[in-house]
Tab-separated table of C-alpha atoms (C1' of nucleotides) in Angstrom:
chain	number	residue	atom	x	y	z
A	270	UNK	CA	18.140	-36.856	11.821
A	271	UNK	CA	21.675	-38.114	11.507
A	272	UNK	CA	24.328	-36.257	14.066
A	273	UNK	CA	27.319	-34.895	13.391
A	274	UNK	CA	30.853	-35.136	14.342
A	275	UNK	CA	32.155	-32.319	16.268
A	276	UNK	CA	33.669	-30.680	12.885
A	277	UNK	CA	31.014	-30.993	10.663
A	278	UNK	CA	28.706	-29.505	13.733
A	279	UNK	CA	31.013	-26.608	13.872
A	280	UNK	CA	31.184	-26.131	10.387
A	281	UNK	CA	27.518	-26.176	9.940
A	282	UNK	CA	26.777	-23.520	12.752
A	283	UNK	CA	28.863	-21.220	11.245
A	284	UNK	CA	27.542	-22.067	7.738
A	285	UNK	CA	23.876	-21.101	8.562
A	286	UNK	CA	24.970	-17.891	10.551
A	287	UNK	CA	27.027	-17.141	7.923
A	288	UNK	CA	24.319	-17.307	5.406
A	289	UNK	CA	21.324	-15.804	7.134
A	290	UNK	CA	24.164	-12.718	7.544
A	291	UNK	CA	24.877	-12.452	4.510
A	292	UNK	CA	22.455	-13.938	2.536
A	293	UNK	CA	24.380	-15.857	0.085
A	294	UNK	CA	27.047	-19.099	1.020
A	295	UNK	CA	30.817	-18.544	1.821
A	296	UNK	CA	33.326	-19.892	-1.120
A	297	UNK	CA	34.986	-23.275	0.225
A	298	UNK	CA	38.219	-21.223	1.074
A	299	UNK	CA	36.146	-18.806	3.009
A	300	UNK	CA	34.890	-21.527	4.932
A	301	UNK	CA	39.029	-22.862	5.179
A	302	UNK	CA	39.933	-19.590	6.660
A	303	UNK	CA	37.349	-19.772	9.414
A	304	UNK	CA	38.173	-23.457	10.322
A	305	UNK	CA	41.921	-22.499	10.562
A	306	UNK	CA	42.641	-25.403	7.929
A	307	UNK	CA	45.097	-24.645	4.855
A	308	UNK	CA	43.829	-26.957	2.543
A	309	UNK	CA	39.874	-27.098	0.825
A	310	UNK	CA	40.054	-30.404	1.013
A	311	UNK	CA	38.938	-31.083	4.452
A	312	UNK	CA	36.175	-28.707	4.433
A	313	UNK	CA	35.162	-30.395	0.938
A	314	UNK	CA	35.121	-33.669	3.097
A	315	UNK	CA	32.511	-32.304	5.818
A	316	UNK	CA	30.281	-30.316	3.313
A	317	UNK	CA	30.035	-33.668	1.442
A	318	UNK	CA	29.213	-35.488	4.722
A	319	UNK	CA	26.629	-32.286	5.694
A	320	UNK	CA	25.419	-33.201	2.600
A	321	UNK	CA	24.740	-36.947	2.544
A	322	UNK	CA	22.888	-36.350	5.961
A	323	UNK	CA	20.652	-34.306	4.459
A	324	UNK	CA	21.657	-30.711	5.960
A	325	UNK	CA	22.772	-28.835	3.155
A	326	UNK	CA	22.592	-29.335	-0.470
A	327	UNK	CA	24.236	-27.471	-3.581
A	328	UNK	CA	24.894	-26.645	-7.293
A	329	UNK	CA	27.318	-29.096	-8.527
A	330	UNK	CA	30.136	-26.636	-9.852
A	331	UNK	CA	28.352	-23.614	-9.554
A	332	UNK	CA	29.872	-20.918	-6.624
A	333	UNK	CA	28.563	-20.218	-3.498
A	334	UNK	CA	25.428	-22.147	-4.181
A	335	UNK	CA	25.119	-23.511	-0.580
A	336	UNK	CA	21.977	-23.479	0.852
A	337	UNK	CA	20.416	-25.547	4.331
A	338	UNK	CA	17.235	-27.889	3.683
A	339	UNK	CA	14.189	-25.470	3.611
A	340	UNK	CA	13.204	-28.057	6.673
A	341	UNK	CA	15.461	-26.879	8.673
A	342	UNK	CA	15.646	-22.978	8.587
A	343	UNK	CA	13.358	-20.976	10.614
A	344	UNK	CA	13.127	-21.638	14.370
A	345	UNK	CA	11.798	-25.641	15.666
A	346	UNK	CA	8.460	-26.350	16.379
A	347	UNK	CA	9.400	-28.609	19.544
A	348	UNK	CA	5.630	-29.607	19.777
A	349	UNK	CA	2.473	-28.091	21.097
A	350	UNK	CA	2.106	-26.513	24.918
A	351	UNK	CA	-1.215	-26.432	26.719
A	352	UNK	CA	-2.005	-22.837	27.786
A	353	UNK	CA	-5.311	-24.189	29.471
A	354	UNK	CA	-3.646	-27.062	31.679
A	355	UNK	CA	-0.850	-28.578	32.426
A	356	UNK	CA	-0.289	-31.875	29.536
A	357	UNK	CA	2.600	-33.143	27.317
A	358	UNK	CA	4.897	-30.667	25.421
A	359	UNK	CA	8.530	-31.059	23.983
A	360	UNK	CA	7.435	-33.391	21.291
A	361	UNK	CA	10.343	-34.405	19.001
A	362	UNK	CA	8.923	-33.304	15.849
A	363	UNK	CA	10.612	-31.901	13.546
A	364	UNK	CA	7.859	-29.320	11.823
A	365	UNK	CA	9.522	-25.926	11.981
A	366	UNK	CA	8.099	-22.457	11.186
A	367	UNK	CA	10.294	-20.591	8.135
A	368	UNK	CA	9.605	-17.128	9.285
A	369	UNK	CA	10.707	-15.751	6.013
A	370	UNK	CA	9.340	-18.421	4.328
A	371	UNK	CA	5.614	-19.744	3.331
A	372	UNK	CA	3.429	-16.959	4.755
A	373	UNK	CA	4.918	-13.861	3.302
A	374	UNK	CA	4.442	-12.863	-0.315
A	375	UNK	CA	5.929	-10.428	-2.201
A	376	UNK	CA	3.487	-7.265	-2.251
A	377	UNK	CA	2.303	-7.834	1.696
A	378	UNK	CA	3.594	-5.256	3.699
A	379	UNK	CA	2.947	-4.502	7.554
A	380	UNK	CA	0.637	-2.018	10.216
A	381	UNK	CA	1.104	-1.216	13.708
A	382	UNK	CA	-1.988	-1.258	15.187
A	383	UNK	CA	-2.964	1.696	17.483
A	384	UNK	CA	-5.733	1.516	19.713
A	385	UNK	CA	-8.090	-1.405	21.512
A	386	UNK	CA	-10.711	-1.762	19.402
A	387	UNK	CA	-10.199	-5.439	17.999
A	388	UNK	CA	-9.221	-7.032	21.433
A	389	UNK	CA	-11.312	-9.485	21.349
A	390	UNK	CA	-9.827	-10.576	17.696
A	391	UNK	CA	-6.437	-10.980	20.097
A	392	UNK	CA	-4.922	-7.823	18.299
A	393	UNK	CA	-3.780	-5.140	21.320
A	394	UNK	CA	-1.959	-2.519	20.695
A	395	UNK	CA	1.172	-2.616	19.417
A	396	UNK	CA	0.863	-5.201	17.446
A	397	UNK	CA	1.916	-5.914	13.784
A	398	UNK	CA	-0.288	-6.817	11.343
A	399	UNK	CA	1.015	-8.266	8.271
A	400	UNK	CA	-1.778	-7.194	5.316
A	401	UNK	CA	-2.148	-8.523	2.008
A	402	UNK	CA	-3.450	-5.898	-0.789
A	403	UNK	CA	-6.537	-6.946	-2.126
A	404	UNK	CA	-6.998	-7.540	-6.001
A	405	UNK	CA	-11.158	-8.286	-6.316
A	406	UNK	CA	-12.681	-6.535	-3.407
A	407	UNK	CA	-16.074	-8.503	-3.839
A	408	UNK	CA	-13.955	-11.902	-3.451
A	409	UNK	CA	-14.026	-10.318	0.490
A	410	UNK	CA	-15.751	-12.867	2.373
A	411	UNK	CA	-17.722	-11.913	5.408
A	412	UNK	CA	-16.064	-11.555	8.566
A	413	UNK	CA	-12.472	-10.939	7.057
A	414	UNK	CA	-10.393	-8.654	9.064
A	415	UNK	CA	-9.568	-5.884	6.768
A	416	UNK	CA	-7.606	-1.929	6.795
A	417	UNK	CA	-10.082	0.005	5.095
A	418	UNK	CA	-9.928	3.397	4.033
A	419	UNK	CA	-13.351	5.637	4.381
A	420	UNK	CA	-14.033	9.722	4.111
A	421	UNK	CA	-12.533	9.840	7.172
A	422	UNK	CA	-9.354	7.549	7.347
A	423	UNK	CA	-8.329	4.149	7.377
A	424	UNK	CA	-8.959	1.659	9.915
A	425	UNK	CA	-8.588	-1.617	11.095
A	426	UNK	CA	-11.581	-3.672	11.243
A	427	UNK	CA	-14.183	-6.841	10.360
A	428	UNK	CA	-15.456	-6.577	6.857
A	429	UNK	CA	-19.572	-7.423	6.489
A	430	UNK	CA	-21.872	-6.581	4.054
A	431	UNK	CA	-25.409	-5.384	4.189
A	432	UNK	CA	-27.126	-5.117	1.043
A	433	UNK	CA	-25.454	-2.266	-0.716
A	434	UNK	CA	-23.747	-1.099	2.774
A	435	UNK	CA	-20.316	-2.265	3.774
A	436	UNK	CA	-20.257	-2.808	7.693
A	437	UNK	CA	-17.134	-2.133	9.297
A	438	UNK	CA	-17.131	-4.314	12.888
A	439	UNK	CA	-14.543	-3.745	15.759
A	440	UNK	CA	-13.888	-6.604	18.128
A	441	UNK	CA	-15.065	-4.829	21.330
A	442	UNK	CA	-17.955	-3.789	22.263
A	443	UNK	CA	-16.961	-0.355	23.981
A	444	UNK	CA	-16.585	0.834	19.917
A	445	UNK	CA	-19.588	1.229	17.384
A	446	UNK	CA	-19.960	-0.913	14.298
A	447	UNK	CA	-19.796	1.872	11.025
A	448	UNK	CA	-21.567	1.416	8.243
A	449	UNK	CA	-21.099	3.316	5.126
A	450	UNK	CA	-22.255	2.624	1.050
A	451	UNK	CA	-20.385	0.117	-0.349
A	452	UNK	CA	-18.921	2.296	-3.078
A	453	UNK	CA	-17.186	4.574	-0.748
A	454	UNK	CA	-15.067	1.905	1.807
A	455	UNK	CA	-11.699	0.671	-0.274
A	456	UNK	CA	-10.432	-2.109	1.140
A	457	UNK	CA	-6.291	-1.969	1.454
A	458	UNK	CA	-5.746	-5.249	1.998
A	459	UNK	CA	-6.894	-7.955	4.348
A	460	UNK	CA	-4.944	-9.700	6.843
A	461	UNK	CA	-2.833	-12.546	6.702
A	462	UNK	CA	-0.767	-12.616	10.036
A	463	UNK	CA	0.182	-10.730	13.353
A	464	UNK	CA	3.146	-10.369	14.688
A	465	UNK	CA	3.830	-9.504	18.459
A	466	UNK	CA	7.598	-9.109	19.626
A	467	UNK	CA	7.975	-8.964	23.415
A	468	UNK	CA	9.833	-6.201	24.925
A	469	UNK	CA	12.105	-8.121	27.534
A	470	UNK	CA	11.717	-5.003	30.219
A	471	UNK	CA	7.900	-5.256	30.042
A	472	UNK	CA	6.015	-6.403	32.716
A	473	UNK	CA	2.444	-7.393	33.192
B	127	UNK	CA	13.938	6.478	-1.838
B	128	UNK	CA	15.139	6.831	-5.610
B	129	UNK	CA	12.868	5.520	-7.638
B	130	UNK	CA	13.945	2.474	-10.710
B	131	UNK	CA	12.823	2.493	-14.234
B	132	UNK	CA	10.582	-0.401	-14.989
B	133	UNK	CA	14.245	-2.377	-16.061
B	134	UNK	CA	15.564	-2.009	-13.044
B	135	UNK	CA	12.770	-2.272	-11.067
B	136	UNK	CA	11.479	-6.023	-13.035
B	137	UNK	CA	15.114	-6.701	-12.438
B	138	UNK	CA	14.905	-6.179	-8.761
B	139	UNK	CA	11.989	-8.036	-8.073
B	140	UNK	CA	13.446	-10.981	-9.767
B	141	UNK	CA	16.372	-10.931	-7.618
B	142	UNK	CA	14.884	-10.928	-4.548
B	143	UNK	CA	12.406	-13.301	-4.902
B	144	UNK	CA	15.243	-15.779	-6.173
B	145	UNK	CA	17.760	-14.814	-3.243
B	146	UNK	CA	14.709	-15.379	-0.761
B	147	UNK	CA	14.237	-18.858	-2.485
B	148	UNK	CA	17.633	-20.145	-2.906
B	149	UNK	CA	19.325	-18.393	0.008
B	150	UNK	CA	22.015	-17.042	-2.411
B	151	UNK	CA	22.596	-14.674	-5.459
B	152	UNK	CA	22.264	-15.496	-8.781
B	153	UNK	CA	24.949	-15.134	-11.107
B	154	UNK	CA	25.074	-12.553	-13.827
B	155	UNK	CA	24.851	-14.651	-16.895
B	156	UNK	CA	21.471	-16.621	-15.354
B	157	UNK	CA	20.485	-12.959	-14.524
B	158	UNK	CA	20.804	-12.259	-18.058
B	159	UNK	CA	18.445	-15.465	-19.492
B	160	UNK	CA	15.660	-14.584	-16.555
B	161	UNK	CA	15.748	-11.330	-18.172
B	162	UNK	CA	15.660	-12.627	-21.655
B	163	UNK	CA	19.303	-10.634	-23.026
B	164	UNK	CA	21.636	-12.222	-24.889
B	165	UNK	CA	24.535	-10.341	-23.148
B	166	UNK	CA	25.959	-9.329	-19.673
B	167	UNK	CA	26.782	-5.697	-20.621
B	168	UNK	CA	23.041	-4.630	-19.529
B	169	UNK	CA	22.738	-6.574	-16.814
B	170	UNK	CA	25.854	-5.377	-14.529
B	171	UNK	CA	24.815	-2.253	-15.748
B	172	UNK	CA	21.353	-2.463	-14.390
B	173	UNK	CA	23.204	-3.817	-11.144
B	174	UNK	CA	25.693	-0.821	-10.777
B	175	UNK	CA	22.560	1.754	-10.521
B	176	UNK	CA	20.756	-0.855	-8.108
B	177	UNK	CA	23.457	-0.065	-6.225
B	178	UNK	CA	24.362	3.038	-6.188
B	179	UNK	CA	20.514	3.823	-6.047
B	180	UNK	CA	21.100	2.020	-2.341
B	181	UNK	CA	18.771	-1.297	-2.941
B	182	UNK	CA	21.662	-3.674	-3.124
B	183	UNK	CA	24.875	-4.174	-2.301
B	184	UNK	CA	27.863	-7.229	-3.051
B	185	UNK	CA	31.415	-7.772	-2.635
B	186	UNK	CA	33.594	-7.102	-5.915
B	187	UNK	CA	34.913	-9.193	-8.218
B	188	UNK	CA	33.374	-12.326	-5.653
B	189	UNK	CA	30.893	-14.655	-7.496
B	190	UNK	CA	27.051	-14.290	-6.396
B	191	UNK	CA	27.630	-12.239	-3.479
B	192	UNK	CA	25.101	-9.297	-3.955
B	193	UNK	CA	22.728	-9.164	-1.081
B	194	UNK	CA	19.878	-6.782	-0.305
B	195	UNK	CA	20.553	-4.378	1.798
B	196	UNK	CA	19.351	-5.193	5.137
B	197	UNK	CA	17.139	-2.059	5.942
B	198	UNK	CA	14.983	-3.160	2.765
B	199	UNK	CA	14.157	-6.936	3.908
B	200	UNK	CA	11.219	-7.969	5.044
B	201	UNK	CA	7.928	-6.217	4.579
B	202	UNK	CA	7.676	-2.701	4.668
B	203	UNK	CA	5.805	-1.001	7.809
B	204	UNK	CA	3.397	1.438	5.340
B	205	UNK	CA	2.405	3.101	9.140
B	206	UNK	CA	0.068	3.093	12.226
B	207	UNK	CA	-3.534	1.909	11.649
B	208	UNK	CA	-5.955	2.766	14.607
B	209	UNK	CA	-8.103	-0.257	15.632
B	210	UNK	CA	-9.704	2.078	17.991
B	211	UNK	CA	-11.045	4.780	15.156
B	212	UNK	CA	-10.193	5.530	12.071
B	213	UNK	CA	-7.769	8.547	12.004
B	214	UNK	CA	-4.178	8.680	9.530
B	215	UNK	CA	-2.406	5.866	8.263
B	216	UNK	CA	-0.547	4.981	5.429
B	217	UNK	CA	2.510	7.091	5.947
B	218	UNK	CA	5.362	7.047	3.597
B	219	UNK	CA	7.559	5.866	6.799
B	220	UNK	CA	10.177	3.185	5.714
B	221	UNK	CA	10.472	1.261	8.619
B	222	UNK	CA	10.958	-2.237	7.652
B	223	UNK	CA	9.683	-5.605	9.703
B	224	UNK	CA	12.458	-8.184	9.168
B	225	UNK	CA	10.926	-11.410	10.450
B	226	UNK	CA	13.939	-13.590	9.432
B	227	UNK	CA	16.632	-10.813	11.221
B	228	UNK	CA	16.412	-8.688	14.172
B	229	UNK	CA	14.278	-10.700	17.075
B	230	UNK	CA	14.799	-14.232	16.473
B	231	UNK	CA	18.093	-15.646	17.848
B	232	UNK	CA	19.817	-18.938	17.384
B	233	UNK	CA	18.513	-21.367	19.924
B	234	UNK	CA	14.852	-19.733	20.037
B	235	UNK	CA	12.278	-22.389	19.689
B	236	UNK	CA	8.346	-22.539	19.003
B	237	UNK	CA	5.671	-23.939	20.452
B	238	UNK	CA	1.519	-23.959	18.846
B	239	UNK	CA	-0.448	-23.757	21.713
B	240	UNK	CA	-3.509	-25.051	22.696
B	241	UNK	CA	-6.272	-23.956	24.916
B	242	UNK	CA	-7.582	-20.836	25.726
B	243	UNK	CA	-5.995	-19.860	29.508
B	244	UNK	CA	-3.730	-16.972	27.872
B	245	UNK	CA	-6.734	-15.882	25.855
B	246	UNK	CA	-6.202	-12.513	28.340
B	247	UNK	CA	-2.634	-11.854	27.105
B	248	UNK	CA	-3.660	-11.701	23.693
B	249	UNK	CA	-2.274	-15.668	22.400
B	250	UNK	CA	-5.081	-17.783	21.433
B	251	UNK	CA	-5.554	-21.361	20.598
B	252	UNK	CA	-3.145	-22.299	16.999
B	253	UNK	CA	-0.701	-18.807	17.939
B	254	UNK	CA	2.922	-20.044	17.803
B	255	UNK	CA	4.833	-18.658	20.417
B	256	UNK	CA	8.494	-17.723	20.328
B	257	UNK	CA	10.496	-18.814	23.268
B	258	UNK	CA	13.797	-18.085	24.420
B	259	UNK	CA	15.971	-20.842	26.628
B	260	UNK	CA	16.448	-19.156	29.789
B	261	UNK	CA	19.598	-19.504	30.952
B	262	UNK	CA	19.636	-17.861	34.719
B	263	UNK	CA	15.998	-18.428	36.387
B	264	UNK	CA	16.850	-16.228	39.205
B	265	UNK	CA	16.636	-13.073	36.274
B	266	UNK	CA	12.819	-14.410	35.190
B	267	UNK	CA	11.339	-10.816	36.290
B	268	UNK	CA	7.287	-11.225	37.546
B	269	UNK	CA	5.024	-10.983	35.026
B	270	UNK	CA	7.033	-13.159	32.507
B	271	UNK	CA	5.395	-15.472	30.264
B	272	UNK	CA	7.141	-18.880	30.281
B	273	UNK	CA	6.977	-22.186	29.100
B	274	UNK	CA	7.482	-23.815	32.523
B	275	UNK	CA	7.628	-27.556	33.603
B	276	UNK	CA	6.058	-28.495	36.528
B	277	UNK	CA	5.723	-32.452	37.960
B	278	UNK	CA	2.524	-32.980	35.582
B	279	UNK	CA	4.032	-31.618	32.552
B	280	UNK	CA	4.805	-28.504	30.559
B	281	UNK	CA	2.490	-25.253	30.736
B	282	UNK	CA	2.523	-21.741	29.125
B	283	UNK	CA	1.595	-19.714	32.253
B	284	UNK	CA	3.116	-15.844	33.610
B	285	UNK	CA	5.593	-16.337	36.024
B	286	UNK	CA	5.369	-14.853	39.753
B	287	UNK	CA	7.185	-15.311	43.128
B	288	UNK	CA	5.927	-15.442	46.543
B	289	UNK	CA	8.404	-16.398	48.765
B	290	UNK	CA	10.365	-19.700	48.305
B	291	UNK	CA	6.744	-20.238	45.964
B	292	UNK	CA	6.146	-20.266	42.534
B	293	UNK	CA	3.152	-18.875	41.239
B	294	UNK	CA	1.675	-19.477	37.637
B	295	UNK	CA	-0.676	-18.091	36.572
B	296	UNK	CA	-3.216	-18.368	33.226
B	297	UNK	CA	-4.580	-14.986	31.959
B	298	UNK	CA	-8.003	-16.098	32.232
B	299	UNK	CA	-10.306	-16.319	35.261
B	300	UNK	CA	-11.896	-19.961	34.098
B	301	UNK	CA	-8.572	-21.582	35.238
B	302	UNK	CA	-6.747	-21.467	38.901
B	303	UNK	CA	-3.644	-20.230	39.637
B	304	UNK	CA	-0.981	-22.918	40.388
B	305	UNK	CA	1.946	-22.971	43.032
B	306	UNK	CA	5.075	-24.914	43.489
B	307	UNK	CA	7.667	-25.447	45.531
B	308	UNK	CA	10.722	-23.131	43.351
B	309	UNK	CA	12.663	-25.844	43.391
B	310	UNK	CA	9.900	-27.857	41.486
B	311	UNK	CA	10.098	-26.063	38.520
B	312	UNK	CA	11.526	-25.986	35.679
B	313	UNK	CA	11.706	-22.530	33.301
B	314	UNK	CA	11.750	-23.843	29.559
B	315	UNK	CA	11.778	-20.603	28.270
B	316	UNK	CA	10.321	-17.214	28.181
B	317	UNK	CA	8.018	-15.482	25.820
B	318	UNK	CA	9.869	-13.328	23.043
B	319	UNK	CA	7.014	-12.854	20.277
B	320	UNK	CA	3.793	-14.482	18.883
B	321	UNK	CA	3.281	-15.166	15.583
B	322	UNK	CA	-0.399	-16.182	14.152
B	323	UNK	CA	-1.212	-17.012	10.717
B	324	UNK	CA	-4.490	-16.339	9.311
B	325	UNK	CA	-6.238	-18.777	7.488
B	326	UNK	CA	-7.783	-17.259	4.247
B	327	UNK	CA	-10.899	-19.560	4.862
B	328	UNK	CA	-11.473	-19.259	8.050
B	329	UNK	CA	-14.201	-16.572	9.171
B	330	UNK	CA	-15.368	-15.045	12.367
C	5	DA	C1'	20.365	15.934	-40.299
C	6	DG	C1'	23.447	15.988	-36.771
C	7	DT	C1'	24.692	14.898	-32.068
C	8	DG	C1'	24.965	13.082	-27.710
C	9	DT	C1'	23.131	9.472	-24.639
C	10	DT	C1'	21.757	5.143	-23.431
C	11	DA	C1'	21.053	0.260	-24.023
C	12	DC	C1'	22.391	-4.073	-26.118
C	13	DA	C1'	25.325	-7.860	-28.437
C	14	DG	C1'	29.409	-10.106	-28.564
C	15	DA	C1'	33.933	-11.281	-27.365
C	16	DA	C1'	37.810	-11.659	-24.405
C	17	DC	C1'	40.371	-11.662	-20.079
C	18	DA	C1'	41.634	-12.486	-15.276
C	19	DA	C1'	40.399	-13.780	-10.918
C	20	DG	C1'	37.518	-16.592	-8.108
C	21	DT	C1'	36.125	-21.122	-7.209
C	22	DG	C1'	34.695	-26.142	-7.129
C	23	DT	C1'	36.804	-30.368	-7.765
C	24	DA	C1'	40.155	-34.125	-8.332
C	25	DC	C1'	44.421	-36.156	-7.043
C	26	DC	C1'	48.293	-37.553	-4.146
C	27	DA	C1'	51.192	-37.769	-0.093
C	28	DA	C1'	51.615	-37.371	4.933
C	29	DC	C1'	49.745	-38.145	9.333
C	30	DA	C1'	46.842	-39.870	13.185
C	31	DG	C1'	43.921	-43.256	15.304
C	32	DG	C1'	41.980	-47.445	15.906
C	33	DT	C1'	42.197	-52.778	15.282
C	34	DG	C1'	44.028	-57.229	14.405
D	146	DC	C1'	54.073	-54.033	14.339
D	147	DA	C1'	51.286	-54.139	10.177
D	148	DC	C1'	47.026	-52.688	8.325
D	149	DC	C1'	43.086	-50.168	7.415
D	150	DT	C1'	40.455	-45.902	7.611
D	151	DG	C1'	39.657	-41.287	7.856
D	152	DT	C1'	41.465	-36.517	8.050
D	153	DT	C1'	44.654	-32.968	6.643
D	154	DG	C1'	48.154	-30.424	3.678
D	155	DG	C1'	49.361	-29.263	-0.698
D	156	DT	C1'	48.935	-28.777	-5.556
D	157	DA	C1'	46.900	-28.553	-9.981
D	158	DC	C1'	43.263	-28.100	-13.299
D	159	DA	C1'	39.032	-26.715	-15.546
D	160	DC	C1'	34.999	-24.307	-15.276
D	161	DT	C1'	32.428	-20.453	-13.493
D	162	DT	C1'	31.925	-15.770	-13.188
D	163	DG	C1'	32.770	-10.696	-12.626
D	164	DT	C1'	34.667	-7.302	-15.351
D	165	DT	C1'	36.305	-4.664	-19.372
D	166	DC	C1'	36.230	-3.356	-24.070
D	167	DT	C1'	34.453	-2.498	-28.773
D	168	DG	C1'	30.975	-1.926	-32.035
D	169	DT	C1'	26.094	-1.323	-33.188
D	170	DA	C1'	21.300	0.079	-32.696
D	171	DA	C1'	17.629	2.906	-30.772
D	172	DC	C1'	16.183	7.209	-29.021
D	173	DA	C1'	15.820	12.070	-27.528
D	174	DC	C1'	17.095	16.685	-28.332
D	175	DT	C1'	18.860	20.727	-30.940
DNA sequence: AGTGTTACAGAACAAGTGTACCAACAGGTG
DNA sequence: CACCTGTTGGTACACTTGTTCTGTAACACT
């Protein structure tokens, strides 16, 4: 990736804050204002350079159509890290992960997950799960982690079948597996991604 | 939450899903071709109960400034789900999960991980973990998980003190804990959140 | 039928805004 | 010093765009 002069660095930093704030670009005299410059024409200058260097990119003539390279929003993917030994990490690719990006789809909405009974799926308590509402529920394949609703609630669990019976699995062995007819478990959606923020004041 | 007609509502949708994909509004008039109306009239009228209704929100008389509001982003947390049992879920709560927002910060960087020595604290082998540059090591409380980098490279390991040691320490009993020499290592960054996508073809 | 309400089409206006142009200035290079 | 290059200040212009206004059509209700 080509670097950037001081000013077009500066410029750029604020640019991005300034967008993921407010969620649309700052006009050119916006941007003016919070460089101290009185003239657009410098600030024209940088965004042409941000531009040519692959950072930004815009609707010719059209307002406030700034918007960074999808590559580069998100947070960096700096490389991979060995949690079983100690091996190389602080790669210099460039892959980042677009948090509000790819993986979320309009419809999906979120859980917290009480309870311990899918441990050993690496969901603890606490956790979010981000679910996906299910259109064909025999498109289910086996061993999907699901939230399904039965007589007597709704629950977080592996989705099996057995013949006509729907077997609901938790991930720990201290809790039974349910089983009920297959005509009576509705599915609520199946699971497409956890999400674990840690408290800072928490300590193991 | 008021609720839209089916106008509003298709109009709403629309909007969102482009601001999410461009990173800015839309003007009016391109409003009004998505929508298939051959005038503006209906559309800023559409917009003025949007807002009012509390879904959106822009600056007047400034082009393509209308944002969502910021409580609405993200996905919607629907409620608690027990993993444990099945008991009540699905509230009408409107607690929102913004992943793009609140609990990343500029300068946070991601790492996959490999391996399966944190398998104990819940982060298995493909996770991406969130991590924060530290910038005083003396305030790394015990217990932390860091990205640390020790003489033979760069480990994910919780972070303990004993004496003018350094203790790290995997969260599974296959793999030893290590100690250094304080001065030795190096603290990357510490563990803010975990994020795991789920394959849709992979099964259990 | 009459009436009020709402939505749409179309046009027009004013402000916001990107862009082009030119002069002044600073910094480096011969 | 002269010269070139890049940046800034300043201005001007044309297009974009939010906003307002008027008239018409569709619809619900009395």
């Amino acid at each position: 990736m080509e670097s950037l002069t001081t000013a077009q660095q500066e410029l750029y930093d604020w640019l991005v804050d300034y967008i993921r704030a407010n969620q649309h670009s700052p006009s050119i005299r916006q941007m003016m204002r919070a460089m101290n410059l009185r003239s657009p024409a410098p600030i024209q200058s940088r965004l042409e350079h941000l531009k040519n260097k692959g950072y930004i990119e815009w609707s010719e003539g059209k307002a406030r159509t700034i918007r960074v390279r999808d590559d580069l929003r998100g947070v960096p993917i700096l490389g991979t890290i060995a949690a079983g030994f100690v091996n190389e990490a602080f790669t210099d690719s460039v892959e980042r992960l677009d948090l509000n990006g790819l993986p979320i789809q309009n419809g999906d909405y979120a859980l917290k997950v009480t309870g311990d009974s899918m441990v050993e799926a690496m969901i603890q308590d606490g956790d979010v799960v981000i679910m996906r509402p299910v259109k064909d529920p025999q498109g289910i394949r086996e061993g999907t982690i699901v939230a399904a609703r039965v007589e007597s609630g709704t629950t977080l669990k592996s989705f099996y079948r057995q013949g006509d019976q729907v077997q609901l699995k938790p991930a720990n062995p201290d809790y039974p597996v349910m089983e009920f007819p297959a005509e009576s478990v509705d599915v609520q959606g199946r699971l497409v991604a956890v999400w674990r923020g840690i408290d800072p004041d928490f300590v193991v």
